[in-house]
Amino acid sequence: MRPADTHAWMLAQAIELLQGANQLHRQFFQLGSAGDVPRWEPPVDMYGDAQALCLLIALPGVAPERLEVSLEQRVLTVYGERSLADDFAAGTILQLEIPYGRFERRVLLPHADYGVADMVLRNGCLRLTLERQT
């Protein structure tokens, strides 16, 4: 195979893979109602030390009143719903990449003895501070 043919073949394979990934993404985040079944899981960063944990959860466009947090044993659960903006009713959706609908994220904590010390939703991120109970 000549180098030009190799490059064309590699480009065609890359395009085919991207198209397949886009199709899977559209199927996973398809429009429509799914009832009470969570449709997506927000990404979470977690860090901490011996006394406390901090979790940063990406929740763009989620209103505080549409958000719930529970802590049972070693499992922290964050769930709620992100609605489409009212602006979407005025036109045709041309691109929709930020997930919407019901979400739920469960995080297994390293220990069972944490309590929620602080919870702040700002700039599309929920910041939870969990302190170890003594």
Tab-separated table of N, CA and C in Angstrom:
chain	number	residue	atom	x	y	z
A	1	MET	N	0.848	-1.176	0.000
A	1	MET	CA	0.000	0.000	0.000
A	1	MET	C	0.891	1.235	0.000
A	2	ARG	N	0.585	2.184	-0.878
A	2	ARG	CA	1.349	3.431	-0.917
A	2	ARG	C	1.008	4.276	0.303
A	3	PRO	N	1.932	5.169	0.731
A	3	PRO	CA	1.655	6.028	1.896
A	3	PRO	C	0.367	6.829	1.761
A	4	ALA	N	0.072	7.342	0.580
A	4	ALA	CA	-1.165	8.115	0.386
A	4	ALA	C	-2.387	7.227	0.606
A	5	ASP	N	-2.310	5.982	0.115
A	5	ASP	CA	-3.415	5.047	0.316
A	5	ASP	C	-3.581	4.704	1.794
A	6	THR	N	-2.467	4.558	2.501
A	6	THR	CA	-2.506	4.253	3.928
A	6	THR	C	-3.172	5.380	4.702
A	7	HIS	N	-2.810	6.614	4.379
A	7	HIS	CA	-3.406	7.766	5.063
A	7	HIS	C	-4.902	7.868	4.772
A	8	ALA	N	-5.291	7.633	3.526
A	8	ALA	CA	-6.711	7.684	3.171
A	8	ALA	C	-7.486	6.591	3.905
A	9	TRP	N	-6.897	5.396	3.979
A	9	TRP	CA	-7.554	4.300	4.686
A	9	TRP	C	-7.706	4.625	6.171
A	10	MET	N	-6.633	5.161	6.795
A	10	MET	CA	-6.692	5.511	8.214
A	10	MET	C	-7.743	6.591	8.464
A	11	LEU	N	-7.817	7.578	7.579
A	11	LEU	CA	-8.814	8.638	7.722
A	11	LEU	C	-10.225	8.063	7.599
A	12	ALA	N	-10.435	7.181	6.645
A	12	ALA	CA	-11.757	6.568	6.473
A	12	ALA	C	-12.140	5.760	7.710
A	13	GLN	N	-11.192	5.031	8.289
A	13	GLN	CA	-11.464	4.256	9.499
A	13	GLN	C	-11.796	5.167	10.676
A	14	ALA	N	-11.060	6.273	10.805
A	14	ALA	CA	-11.322	7.220	11.895
A	14	ALA	C	-12.706	7.841	11.752
A	15	ILE	N	-13.072	8.216	10.544
A	15	ILE	CA	-14.396	8.807	10.305
A	15	ILE	C	-15.488	7.794	10.624
A	16	GLU	N	-15.287	6.550	10.224
A	16	GLU	CA	-16.270	5.500	10.506
A	16	GLU	C	-16.433	5.289	12.015
A	17	LEU	N	-15.328	5.289	12.751
A	17	LEU	CA	-15.398	5.141	14.206
A	17	LEU	C	-16.125	6.320	14.851
A	18	LEU	N	-15.839	7.532	14.400
A	18	LEU	CA	-16.517	8.716	14.941
A	18	LEU	C	-18.016	8.672	14.662
A	19	GLN	N	-18.390	8.253	13.462
A	19	GLN	CA	-19.812	8.156	13.138
A	19	GLN	C	-20.499	7.124	14.027
A	20	GLY	N	-19.840	6.007	14.268
A	20	GLY	CA	-20.407	5.000	15.161
A	20	GLY	C	-20.550	5.514	16.582
A	21	ALA	N	-19.540	6.247	17.055
A	21	ALA	CA	-19.612	6.820	18.402
A	21	ALA	C	-20.736	7.844	18.495
A	22	ASN	N	-20.900	8.673	17.475
A	22	ASN	CA	-21.993	9.652	17.472
A	22	ASN	C	-23.351	8.971	17.482
A	23	GLN	N	-23.482	7.879	16.742
A	23	GLN	CA	-24.750	7.152	16.720
A	23	GLN	C	-25.058	6.567	18.097
A	24	LEU	N	-24.058	5.988	18.749
A	24	LEU	CA	-24.268	5.460	20.100
A	24	LEU	C	-24.630	6.568	21.074
A	25	HIS	N	-23.978	7.718	20.948
A	25	HIS	CA	-24.271	8.861	21.820
A	25	HIS	C	-25.719	9.307	21.630
A	26	ARG	N	-26.167	9.403	20.385
A	26	ARG	CA	-27.553	9.811	20.118
A	26	ARG	C	-28.544	8.792	20.672
A	27	GLN	N	-28.230	7.506	20.554
A	27	GLN	CA	-29.124	6.484	21.086
A	27	GLN	C	-29.191	6.551	22.604
A	28	PHE	N	-28.057	6.799	23.247
A	28	PHE	CA	-28.021	6.834	24.707
A	28	PHE	C	-28.764	8.041	25.249
A	29	PHE	N	-28.615	9.190	24.599
A	29	PHE	CA	-29.247	10.423	25.055
A	29	PHE	C	-30.408	10.808	24.142
A	30	GLN	N	-31.172	9.828	23.684
A	30	GLN	CA	-32.251	10.104	22.746
A	30	GLN	C	-33.352	10.945	23.383
A	31	LEU	N	-34.010	11.720	22.530
A	31	LEU	CA	-35.125	12.540	22.984
A	31	LEU	C	-36.298	11.648	23.338
A	32	GLY	N	-37.092	12.088	24.278
A	32	GLY	CA	-38.280	11.337	24.655
A	32	GLY	C	-38.353	11.164	26.149
A	33	SER	N	-39.437	10.582	26.592
A	33	SER	CA	-39.661	10.401	28.016
A	33	SER	C	-39.321	8.978	28.413
A	34	ALA	N	-38.632	8.844	29.523
A	34	ALA	CA	-38.293	7.517	30.022
A	34	ALA	C	-38.870	7.292	31.409
A	35	GLY	N	-39.881	8.095	31.768
A	35	GLY	CA	-40.500	7.918	33.072
A	35	GLY	C	-39.556	8.274	34.197
A	36	ASP	N	-39.513	7.419	35.205
A	36	ASP	CA	-38.690	7.689	36.375
A	36	ASP	C	-37.289	7.093	36.279
A	37	VAL	N	-36.962	6.475	35.169
A	37	VAL	CA	-35.656	5.849	35.023
A	37	VAL	C	-34.606	6.930	34.757
A	38	PRO	N	-33.533	6.981	35.559
A	38	PRO	CA	-32.480	7.967	35.295
A	38	PRO	C	-31.873	7.746	33.914
A	39	ARG	N	-31.654	8.838	33.192
A	39	ARG	CA	-31.145	8.759	31.835
A	39	ARG	C	-29.644	9.016	31.753
A	40	TRP	N	-29.076	9.634	32.783
A	40	TRP	CA	-27.649	9.941	32.709
A	40	TRP	C	-27.042	10.021	34.095
A	41	GLU	N	-25.715	9.912	34.143
A	41	GLU	CA	-24.955	9.995	35.389
A	41	GLU	C	-23.968	11.147	35.270
A	42	PRO	N	-24.029	12.106	36.186
A	42	PRO	CA	-23.074	13.208	36.119
A	42	PRO	C	-21.675	12.750	36.550
A	43	PRO	N	-20.634	13.345	35.955
A	43	PRO	CA	-19.274	13.007	36.371
A	43	PRO	C	-18.953	13.581	37.748
A	44	VAL	N	-18.089	12.886	38.476
A	44	VAL	CA	-17.755	13.256	39.860
A	44	VAL	C	-16.237	13.258	40.044
A	45	ASP	N	-15.734	14.289	40.710
A	45	ASP	CA	-14.358	14.309	41.215
A	45	ASP	C	-14.451	14.179	42.727
A	46	MET	N	-13.564	13.373	43.321
A	46	MET	CA	-13.573	13.215	44.778
A	46	MET	C	-12.134	13.247	45.277
A	47	TYR	N	-11.922	14.025	46.325
A	47	TYR	CA	-10.612	14.072	46.961
A	47	TYR	C	-10.821	14.308	48.443
A	48	GLY	N	-9.794	14.062	49.228
A	48	GLY	CA	-9.956	14.270	50.657
A	48	GLY	C	-8.755	13.842	51.455
A	49	ASP	N	-8.932	13.885	52.776
A	49	ASP	CA	-7.894	13.464	53.707
A	49	ASP	C	-8.558	12.652	54.817
A	50	ALA	N	-7.881	12.484	55.928
A	50	ALA	CA	-8.401	11.651	57.018
A	50	ALA	C	-9.646	12.239	57.673
A	51	GLN	N	-9.837	13.558	57.583
A	51	GLN	CA	-10.963	14.205	58.264
A	51	GLN	C	-12.175	14.469	57.367
A	52	ALA	N	-11.948	14.679	56.071
A	52	ALA	CA	-13.065	15.100	55.214
A	52	ALA	C	-12.860	14.663	53.770
A	53	LEU	N	-13.976	14.613	53.058
A	53	LEU	CA	-13.975	14.373	51.617
A	53	LEU	C	-14.644	15.561	50.943
A	54	CYS	N	-14.206	15.848	49.734
A	54	CYS	CA	-14.864	16.865	48.921
A	54	CYS	C	-15.230	16.215	47.594
A	55	LEU	N	-16.481	16.380	47.191
A	55	LEU	CA	-16.944	15.859	45.911
A	55	LEU	C	-17.403	17.025	45.063
A	56	LEU	N	-16.989	17.033	43.813
A	56	LEU	CA	-17.402	18.041	42.848
A	56	LEU	C	-18.159	17.309	41.750
A	57	ILE	N	-19.447	17.641	41.584
A	57	ILE	CA	-20.326	16.914	40.670
A	57	ILE	C	-20.819	17.883	39.609
A	58	ALA	N	-20.578	17.566	38.336
A	58	ALA	CA	-20.962	18.440	37.225
A	58	ALA	C	-22.457	18.309	36.953
A	59	LEU	N	-23.198	19.408	37.188
A	59	LEU	CA	-24.652	19.423	36.996
A	59	LEU	C	-25.070	20.690	36.250
A	60	PRO	N	-24.627	20.863	35.004
A	60	PRO	CA	-24.960	22.094	34.283
A	60	PRO	C	-26.464	22.225	34.062
A	61	GLY	N	-26.989	23.391	34.397
A	61	GLY	CA	-28.396	23.672	34.155
A	61	GLY	C	-29.371	23.042	35.125
A	62	VAL	N	-28.897	22.421	36.186
A	62	VAL	CA	-29.789	21.800	37.168
A	62	VAL	C	-30.158	22.840	38.219
A	63	ALA	N	-31.453	23.055	38.399
A	63	ALA	CA	-31.940	24.001	39.400
A	63	ALA	C	-31.827	23.369	40.785
A	64	PRO	N	-31.502	24.163	41.808
A	64	PRO	CA	-31.355	23.611	43.162
A	64	PRO	C	-32.590	22.861	43.651
A	65	GLU	N	-33.772	23.330	43.281
A	65	GLU	CA	-34.995	22.664	43.741
A	65	GLU	C	-35.243	21.333	43.033
A	66	ARG	N	-34.449	21.026	41.992
A	66	ARG	CA	-34.585	19.759	41.264
A	66	ARG	C	-33.475	18.778	41.634
A	67	LEU	N	-32.869	18.979	42.803
A	67	LEU	CA	-31.698	18.221	43.205
A	67	LEU	C	-31.896	17.627	44.596
A	68	GLU	N	-31.545	16.361	44.761
A	68	GLU	CA	-31.636	15.676	46.056
A	68	GLU	C	-30.307	14.982	46.341
A	69	VAL	N	-29.941	14.946	47.615
A	69	VAL	CA	-28.723	14.263	48.049
A	69	VAL	C	-29.081	13.391	49.241
A	70	SER	N	-28.638	12.144	49.216
A	70	SER	CA	-28.843	11.271	50.376
A	70	SER	C	-27.540	10.544	50.685
A	71	LEU	N	-27.369	10.218	51.951
A	71	LEU	CA	-26.171	9.527	52.406
A	71	LEU	C	-26.604	8.392	53.324
A	72	GLU	N	-26.368	7.159	52.871
A	72	GLU	CA	-26.717	5.975	53.652
A	72	GLU	C	-25.514	5.050	53.694
A	73	GLN	N	-25.047	4.794	54.917
A	73	GLN	CA	-23.867	3.942	55.103
A	73	GLN	C	-22.703	4.539	54.303
A	74	ARG	N	-22.178	3.780	53.350
A	74	ARG	CA	-21.037	4.246	52.552
A	74	ARG	C	-21.453	4.750	51.180
A	75	VAL	N	-22.732	4.911	50.922
A	75	VAL	CA	-23.192	5.294	49.587
A	75	VAL	C	-23.808	6.689	49.606
A	76	LEU	N	-23.198	7.587	48.847
A	76	LEU	CA	-23.745	8.922	48.629
A	76	LEU	C	-24.509	8.876	47.314
A	77	THR	N	-25.757	9.329	47.319
A	77	THR	CA	-26.570	9.345	46.111
A	77	THR	C	-26.988	10.773	45.813
A	78	VAL	N	-26.741	11.197	44.582
A	78	VAL	CA	-27.171	12.508	44.098
A	78	VAL	C	-28.121	12.239	42.943
A	79	TYR	N	-29.336	12.782	43.026
A	79	TYR	CA	-30.301	12.541	41.964
A	79	TYR	C	-31.188	13.763	41.777
A	80	GLY	N	-31.812	13.815	40.622
A	80	GLY	CA	-32.683	14.938	40.304
A	80	GLY	C	-33.020	14.949	38.834
A	81	GLU	N	-33.246	16.148	38.332
A	81	GLU	CA	-33.657	16.279	36.935
A	81	GLU	C	-33.159	17.590	36.358
A	82	ARG	N	-32.679	17.520	35.125
A	82	ARG	CA	-32.317	18.709	34.365
A	82	ARG	C	-33.335	18.851	33.249
A	83	SER	N	-34.060	19.968	33.261
A	83	SER	CA	-35.066	20.223	32.232
A	83	SER	C	-34.435	20.972	31.072
A	84	LEU	N	-35.016	20.799	29.904
A	84	LEU	CA	-34.598	21.613	28.765
A	84	LEU	C	-35.010	23.052	29.022
A	85	ALA	N	-34.196	23.979	28.580
A	85	ALA	CA	-34.521	25.395	28.734
A	85	ALA	C	-35.772	25.724	27.931
A	86	ASP	N	-36.551	26.680	28.416
A	86	ASP	CA	-37.774	27.090	27.718
A	86	ASP	C	-37.481	27.582	26.309
A	87	ASP	N	-36.276	28.091	26.083
A	87	ASP	CA	-35.901	28.595	24.758
A	87	ASP	C	-35.996	27.518	23.681
A	88	PHE	N	-35.829	26.250	24.060
A	88	PHE	CA	-35.847	25.178	23.073
A	88	PHE	C	-37.217	25.014	22.417
A	89	ALA	N	-38.269	25.464	23.062
A	89	ALA	CA	-39.614	25.341	22.491
A	89	ALA	C	-39.816	26.299	21.326
A	90	ALA	N	-38.974	27.318	21.225
A	90	ALA	CA	-39.158	28.353	20.207
A	90	ALA	C	-38.571	27.980	18.855
A	91	GLY	N	-37.813	26.925	18.764
A	91	GLY	CA	-37.180	26.608	17.489
A	91	GLY	C	-36.857	25.137	17.362
A	92	THR	N	-36.089	24.833	16.340
A	92	THR	CA	-35.658	23.474	16.064
A	92	THR	C	-34.317	23.230	16.744
A	93	ILE	N	-34.199	22.133	17.445
A	93	ILE	CA	-32.932	21.792	18.090
A	93	ILE	C	-31.956	21.334	17.014
A	94	LEU	N	-30.829	22.010	16.928
A	94	LEU	CA	-29.817	21.679	15.935
A	94	LEU	C	-28.682	20.844	16.522
A	95	GLN	N	-28.458	20.987	17.805
A	95	GLN	CA	-27.423	20.213	18.484
A	95	GLN	C	-27.810	20.105	19.950
A	96	LEU	N	-27.659	18.915	20.513
A	96	LEU	CA	-28.043	18.683	21.903
A	96	LEU	C	-27.033	17.714	22.511
A	97	GLU	N	-26.026	18.250	23.184
A	97	GLU	CA	-24.964	17.420	23.736
A	97	GLU	C	-25.004	17.330	25.252
A	98	ILE	N	-25.528	18.348	25.930
A	98	ILE	CA	-25.602	18.319	27.382
A	98	ILE	C	-26.806	17.465	27.760
A	99	PRO	N	-26.610	16.408	28.554
A	99	PRO	CA	-27.732	15.535	28.879
A	99	PRO	C	-28.811	16.246	29.688
A	100	TYR	N	-30.025	15.796	29.530
A	100	TYR	CA	-31.157	16.344	30.273
A	100	TYR	C	-32.004	15.171	30.744
A	101	GLY	N	-32.984	15.491	31.561
A	101	GLY	CA	-33.869	14.452	32.085
A	101	GLY	C	-33.411	14.037	33.472
A	102	ARG	N	-33.935	12.913	33.926
A	102	ARG	CA	-33.607	12.424	35.267
A	102	ARG	C	-32.174	11.892	35.291
A	103	PHE	N	-31.489	12.154	36.392
A	103	PHE	CA	-30.140	11.642	36.574
A	103	PHE	C	-30.010	11.054	37.972
A	104	GLU	N	-29.033	10.197	38.105
A	104	GLU	CA	-28.705	9.638	39.414
A	104	GLU	C	-27.249	9.221	39.396
A	105	ARG	N	-26.566	9.542	40.478
A	105	ARG	CA	-25.172	9.115	40.613
A	105	ARG	C	-24.958	8.607	42.026
A	106	ARG	N	-24.458	7.385	42.129
A	106	ARG	CA	-24.133	6.783	43.419
A	106	ARG	C	-22.613	6.699	43.521
A	107	VAL	N	-22.107	7.124	44.675
A	107	VAL	CA	-20.664	7.113	44.900
A	107	VAL	C	-20.386	6.312	46.170
A	108	LEU	N	-19.546	5.306	46.048
A	108	LEU	CA	-19.147	4.512	47.206
A	108	LEU	C	-18.026	5.251	47.930
A	109	LEU	N	-18.259	5.567	49.186
A	109	LEU	CA	-17.287	6.302	49.991
A	109	LEU	C	-16.314	5.331	50.658
A	110	PRO	N	-15.112	5.800	51.002
A	110	PRO	CA	-14.128	4.903	51.606
A	110	PRO	C	-14.500	4.417	53.005
A	111	HIS	N	-15.338	5.185	53.713
A	111	HIS	CA	-15.761	4.807	55.069
A	111	HIS	C	-17.246	5.119	55.230
A	112	ALA	N	-17.864	4.545	56.249
A	112	ALA	CA	-19.297	4.749	56.472
A	112	ALA	C	-19.597	5.879	57.441
A	113	ASP	N	-18.591	6.471	58.009
A	113	ASP	CA	-18.831	7.446	59.074
A	113	ASP	C	-18.671	8.901	58.621
A	114	TYR	N	-19.354	9.275	57.546
A	114	TYR	CA	-19.329	10.650	57.050
A	114	TYR	C	-20.687	11.304	57.251
A	115	GLY	N	-20.672	12.609	57.382
A	115	GLY	CA	-21.890	13.412	57.409
A	115	GLY	C	-21.705	14.594	56.476
A	116	VAL	N	-22.785	15.072	55.881
A	116	VAL	CA	-22.708	16.217	54.968
A	116	VAL	C	-22.491	17.479	55.794
A	117	ALA	N	-21.369	18.149	55.567
A	117	ALA	CA	-21.034	19.374	56.296
A	117	ALA	C	-21.391	20.620	55.498
A	118	ASP	N	-21.308	20.530	54.159
A	118	ASP	CA	-21.587	21.700	53.325
A	118	ASP	C	-22.016	21.234	51.944
A	119	MET	N	-22.932	21.993	51.344
A	119	MET	CA	-23.431	21.668	50.014
A	119	MET	C	-23.684	22.983	49.280
A	120	VAL	N	-22.955	23.205	48.163
A	120	VAL	CA	-23.082	24.448	47.401
A	120	VAL	C	-23.222	24.101	45.924
A	121	LEU	N	-24.261	24.643	45.279
A	121	LEU	CA	-24.456	24.494	43.839
A	121	LEU	C	-24.142	25.837	43.200
A	122	ARG	N	-23.040	25.879	42.442
A	122	ARG	CA	-22.612	27.142	41.836
A	122	ARG	C	-21.898	26.855	40.516
A	123	ASN	N	-22.170	27.686	39.536
A	123	ASN	CA	-21.514	27.582	38.229
A	123	ASN	C	-21.654	26.190	37.610
A	124	GLY	N	-22.801	25.563	37.807
A	124	GLY	CA	-23.058	24.261	37.197
A	124	GLY	C	-22.416	23.081	37.898
A	125	CYS	N	-21.852	23.312	39.082
A	125	CYS	CA	-21.227	22.219	39.836
A	125	CYS	C	-21.754	22.188	41.260
A	126	LEU	N	-22.016	20.991	41.739
A	126	LEU	CA	-22.392	20.791	43.135
A	126	LEU	C	-21.130	20.408	43.895
A	127	ARG	N	-20.826	21.189	44.926
A	127	ARG	CA	-19.662	20.897	45.772
A	127	ARG	C	-20.170	20.419	47.124
A	128	LEU	N	-19.867	19.162	47.431
A	128	LEU	CA	-20.263	18.562	48.705
A	128	LEU	C	-19.029	18.362	49.572
A	129	THR	N	-19.123	18.788	50.816
A	129	THR	CA	-18.068	18.518	51.784
A	129	THR	C	-18.626	17.550	52.812
A	130	LEU	N	-17.968	16.422	52.962
A	130	LEU	CA	-18.370	15.394	53.916
A	130	LEU	C	-17.301	15.306	54.995
A	131	GLU	N	-17.722	15.393	56.247
A	131	GLU	CA	-16.776	15.292	57.361
A	131	GLU	C	-16.948	13.955	58.065
A	132	ARG	N	-15.822	13.412	58.501
A	132	ARG	CA	-15.877	12.155	59.256
A	132	ARG	C	-16.455	12.419	60.623
A	133	GLN	N	-17.365	11.561	61.026
A	133	GLN	CA	-17.988	11.655	62.341
A	133	GLN	C	-17.146	10.863	63.337
A	134	THR	N	-16.946	11.423	64.507
A	134	THR	CA	-16.131	10.717	65.505
A	134	THR	C	-16.988	10.150	66.609
